[in-house]
């Protein structure tokens, strides 16, 4: 046994332990036909990313699984990597260049892309290094990047295959357009937010008279692109007006009143403007009625030449001036407040413009069908189960996926055009000439693919696809995906579709969706709110194990996580407890002289039998919890066992034997069991707290890493419900006696007498084997079992358990009168505290404005004070 420092300082251990793991190749996994594979593909963080608490939670959960399965003997592979994050990375690099007075347009495409690659080389692995500090045991030798050579080949292969099957097409459609990033976005990249806008009621005059039809719109600037006004054919108010001509205000051109079933009679006036180039519903309506769309906006959000005198103005400035002009011409009937959902760019938060644009799309319905069946049939299971319904609802109503982006950083579309005959050629390599006309004048499409087009191939492209590799054959499908709810549609659903399409096999069988990390008040953590907790600050201040343990301990299955800095004290305190308890055991037990063996049950004391029963039950229950992704339950079971059963009770029970206070039969056996239970506890704790467990493991004796130690299996032979029940009875008595000693300020060194009166038949005999532990741990001079007729001694205190009445005579032990005076004084002080607490809870201002958790804490505080007052009153009465 090594000399163990008295305090655990994570900074003394974490870096050296991690280096040893990595340099020893313990994270690396090759194919192994003798083992069952367990594969996890990391949700690849963006190269622009730095570790945040969402990453910390997500990767801790993955690491727990991979370490657990590695210890269970699986060929466990955790595939790491990063995402090129098209729009996000381009924005970061453009911002960096602007600080030097350079724009991407000044550089040109090729040089700008070179600049992005340089940036990626310098900063792109920042998050990888941060994940290492967290303790992530990824196979770093297999680190992938969504734009590396192999993954780029996979992207080209997927595009060409889908195009050849008729599942990729090009067309003019309304898409979500970000005027700042100047690119198309998918529906998932343009989340809707509720905003308080306005509903403008505008009079469109008839051609023949000043009267007309009033329409309602939230975007009056788009009226310049109107091609009709639509009403519902069943709306009696407008039946006679269908086919009549109106004059479009400001523009002055004639437009017709058309009838379409899509129009909602209850919205506004029941008459709506039709703007096909700037609204998806209007676009579909225009196709039904043969109407030609009119664009009135440029890609940068400024009005174009079709908007007459507003040409060149920003869309919102144009809105202001158009509304003013309508008001001046008496065509603005009224304005109402109107709350509605508006799309925003997921990267820069700019209000999305529905925009008619020529883009590339993937037909999703044919791809969705097998992916829906995979979940309905149970081949893929969601944890928690409620996400199944969310997934199926989205998949059954899926829309085509716009995959082209008008940026420069990303996988360029493998699409070429012939300048001579306009032929479209889709090919993984640039063709020498046009197959239609033999012209060599060919150019490539300028657009790049949506970032998610590479990410949806991640589970198999990282294993070598489209090549048929040994890795792909052995490690695919992966075992479980651990992810956040916000990328369920972006990524999870699309991976299922791509796995079914390209490999003809699901990419994973289980999907565990954890909650969102929020601050203590429930707000999502965000720089703009100023409520971010930096994981690296926590690792520096508390240690990686403290972060991991604490964040898992407050993460109920699939629920959001409410986090504050003080929560990390839970993990730090537990790491210190593990260290101190292990140090005590190892300093008092010659670990190298004893083998960690289990004895025959008949040779064991009740304490030994009890701790082995509790250990094996904990192994069984914690393993079951991990199988069902109940991480905090598994962690809680192990925590309770180690801190309470092992440290608080068993170590204290056998302390006289191992410290030499009492030498006798069973001392060596107790030492062997102490080491055995300690080692198994460390194994159970390792996936959750890898650093401190490794440090102690090597302190027991030099050997292979705990990472490759065998995960404990429950030996049901040792699980004994009666022994556990009997020991609970003894513990209950000890706790009650200790409480009385504490209340009465009886020194630990002062031995006392206790009388026990059984309340159930046979209760006395239950204590036969544990009486010595009760006497020792409660510091008793004498303990006696009395019959039911026993009368309470004078000046004694009592307590009651489920099985016994406990009587402690205090005459001669304490000064009874002085003690009553002390307790009365303490009770008066508590009553004053209760007055203040109740005054606060009656304060309407406090109750109405204080956060719910603060009010709850005050209510609990008041209840605790009342309980203490009552308890003191009972004690004084007994005295």
mmCIF file of C-alpha atoms in Angstrom, residues 214-216 230-232 235 237-238 263-272:
data_model
loop_
_atom_site.group_PDB
_atom_site.id
_atom_site.type_symbol
_atom_site.label_atom_id
_atom_site.label_comp_id
_atom_site.label_asym_id
_atom_site.label_seq_id
_atom_site.Cartn_x
_atom_site.Cartn_y
_atom_site.Cartn_z
ATOM 1 C CA UNK A 214 -60.597 44.993 -46.740
ATOM 2 C CA UNK A 215 -57.789 42.452 -46.237
ATOM 3 C CA UNK A 216 -55.749 41.817 -43.111
ATOM 4 C CA UNK A 230 -58.561 35.327 -52.170
ATOM 5 C CA UNK A 231 -61.801 34.452 -50.371
ATOM 6 C CA UNK A 232 -63.379 31.173 -49.372
ATOM 7 C CA UNK A 235 -68.134 32.647 -47.587
ATOM 8 C CA UNK A 237 -70.095 37.774 -47.784
ATOM 9 C CA UNK A 238 -67.923 37.546 -50.886
ATOM 10 C CA UNK A 263 -58.815 30.669 -47.047
ATOM 11 C CA UNK A 264 -59.849 30.759 -43.397
ATOM 12 C CA UNK A 265 -63.162 32.632 -43.170
ATOM 13 C CA UNK A 266 -62.432 33.546 -39.550
ATOM 14 C CA UNK A 267 -59.017 35.151 -40.079
ATOM 15 C CA UNK A 268 -59.205 38.933 -40.321
ATOM 16 C CA UNK A 269 -61.990 39.872 -42.699
ATOM 17 C CA UNK A 270 -62.044 36.515 -44.477
ATOM 18 C CA UNK A 271 -60.320 38.101 -47.508
ATOM 19 C CA UNK A 272 -56.550 37.586 -47.839
#
